[in-house]
């Protein structure tokens, strides 16, 4: 089930790695988010992550999933701190609804 537009996202950097957290506002929305936003779908929504090591962590007490993308920021001059990555992901999720 698609999580819809009711998700939040925040992103940032740790060295050359990017971190993207996505959370839902309700238990029902979290169940949808958790099942829908797989690592594979994440890389489809953010094609610049394809071919990189993407790790997914579930944080059920926060109704969130967190992705770490290894090496994404090495040489990235457009968004060197990955601050816009979370908003790009939210926009892509909304577009796919």
PDB file of C-alpha atoms in Angstrom, residues 19-65:
ATOM      1  CA  UNK A  19      21.385   9.769   5.693  1.00  0.00           C
ATOM      2  CA  UNK A  20      17.646  10.008   4.902  1.00  0.00           C
ATOM      3  CA  UNK A  21      14.981   9.507   7.553  1.00  0.00           C
ATOM      4  CA  UNK A  22      11.318   9.162   6.562  1.00  0.00           C
ATOM      5  CA  UNK A  23       8.512   9.059   9.115  1.00  0.00           C
ATOM      6  CA  UNK A  24       4.751   8.654   9.196  1.00  0.00           C
ATOM      7  CA  UNK A  25       2.224  10.484  11.339  1.00  0.00           C
ATOM      8  CA  UNK A  26       0.140   7.465  12.374  1.00  0.00           C
ATOM      9  CA  UNK A  27       0.539   3.747  12.990  1.00  0.00           C
ATOM     10  CA  UNK A  28      -1.537   2.996   9.888  1.00  0.00           C
ATOM     11  CA  UNK A  29       0.603   5.282   7.718  1.00  0.00           C
ATOM     12  CA  UNK A  30       3.762   3.742   9.195  1.00  0.00           C
ATOM     13  CA  UNK A  31       2.589   0.247   8.273  1.00  0.00           C
ATOM     14  CA  UNK A  32       2.091   1.440   4.697  1.00  0.00           C
ATOM     15  CA  UNK A  33       5.432   3.270   4.631  1.00  0.00           C
ATOM     16  CA  UNK A  34       7.312   0.319   6.095  1.00  0.00           C
ATOM     17  CA  UNK A  35       5.951  -2.095   3.512  1.00  0.00           C
ATOM     18  CA  UNK A  36       6.135   0.235   0.529  1.00  0.00           C
ATOM     19  CA  UNK A  37       9.464   2.071   0.898  1.00  0.00           C
ATOM     20  CA  UNK A  38      11.898  -0.772   0.378  1.00  0.00           C
ATOM     21  CA  UNK A  39      15.557  -0.306  -0.463  1.00  0.00           C
ATOM     22  CA  UNK A  40      14.744  -1.152  -4.078  1.00  0.00           C
ATOM     23  CA  UNK A  41      11.983   1.471  -4.272  1.00  0.00           C
ATOM     24  CA  UNK A  42      14.247   4.021  -2.566  1.00  0.00           C
ATOM     25  CA  UNK A  43      16.859   3.583  -5.306  1.00  0.00           C
ATOM     26  CA  UNK A  44      14.151   3.815  -7.990  1.00  0.00           C
ATOM     27  CA  UNK A  45      12.880   7.083  -6.523  1.00  0.00           C
ATOM     28  CA  UNK A  46      16.403   8.491  -6.145  1.00  0.00           C
ATOM     29  CA  UNK A  47      18.298   7.143  -9.173  1.00  0.00           C
ATOM     30  CA  UNK A  48      21.552   8.794  -8.079  1.00  0.00           C
ATOM     31  CA  UNK A  49      21.717   6.144  -5.338  1.00  0.00           C
ATOM     32  CA  UNK A  50      21.649   3.223  -7.789  1.00  0.00           C
ATOM     33  CA  UNK A  51      24.791   1.125  -7.640  1.00  0.00           C
ATOM     34  CA  UNK A  52      25.709   2.404  -4.182  1.00  0.00           C
ATOM     35  CA  UNK A  53      25.433   0.539  -0.893  1.00  0.00           C
ATOM     36  CA  UNK A  54      22.065   1.504   0.645  1.00  0.00           C
ATOM     37  CA  UNK A  55      21.259   0.314   4.164  1.00  0.00           C
ATOM     38  CA  UNK A  56      17.706   0.468   5.558  1.00  0.00           C
ATOM     39  CA  UNK A  57      16.842   0.615   9.247  1.00  0.00           C
ATOM     40  CA  UNK A  58      13.360   0.400  10.750  1.00  0.00           C
ATOM     41  CA  UNK A  59      12.557   2.557  13.773  1.00  0.00           C
ATOM     42  CA  UNK A  60       9.051   1.435  14.784  1.00  0.00           C
ATOM     43  CA  UNK A  61       8.898   3.484  17.996  1.00  0.00           C
ATOM     44  CA  UNK A  62       9.392   6.593  15.847  1.00  0.00           C
ATOM     45  CA  UNK A  63       7.206   5.305  12.974  1.00  0.00           C
ATOM     46  CA  UNK A  64      10.205   5.808  10.723  1.00  0.00           C
ATOM     47  CA  UNK A  65      12.604   4.163   8.334  1.00  0.00           C
TER      48      UNK A  65
END
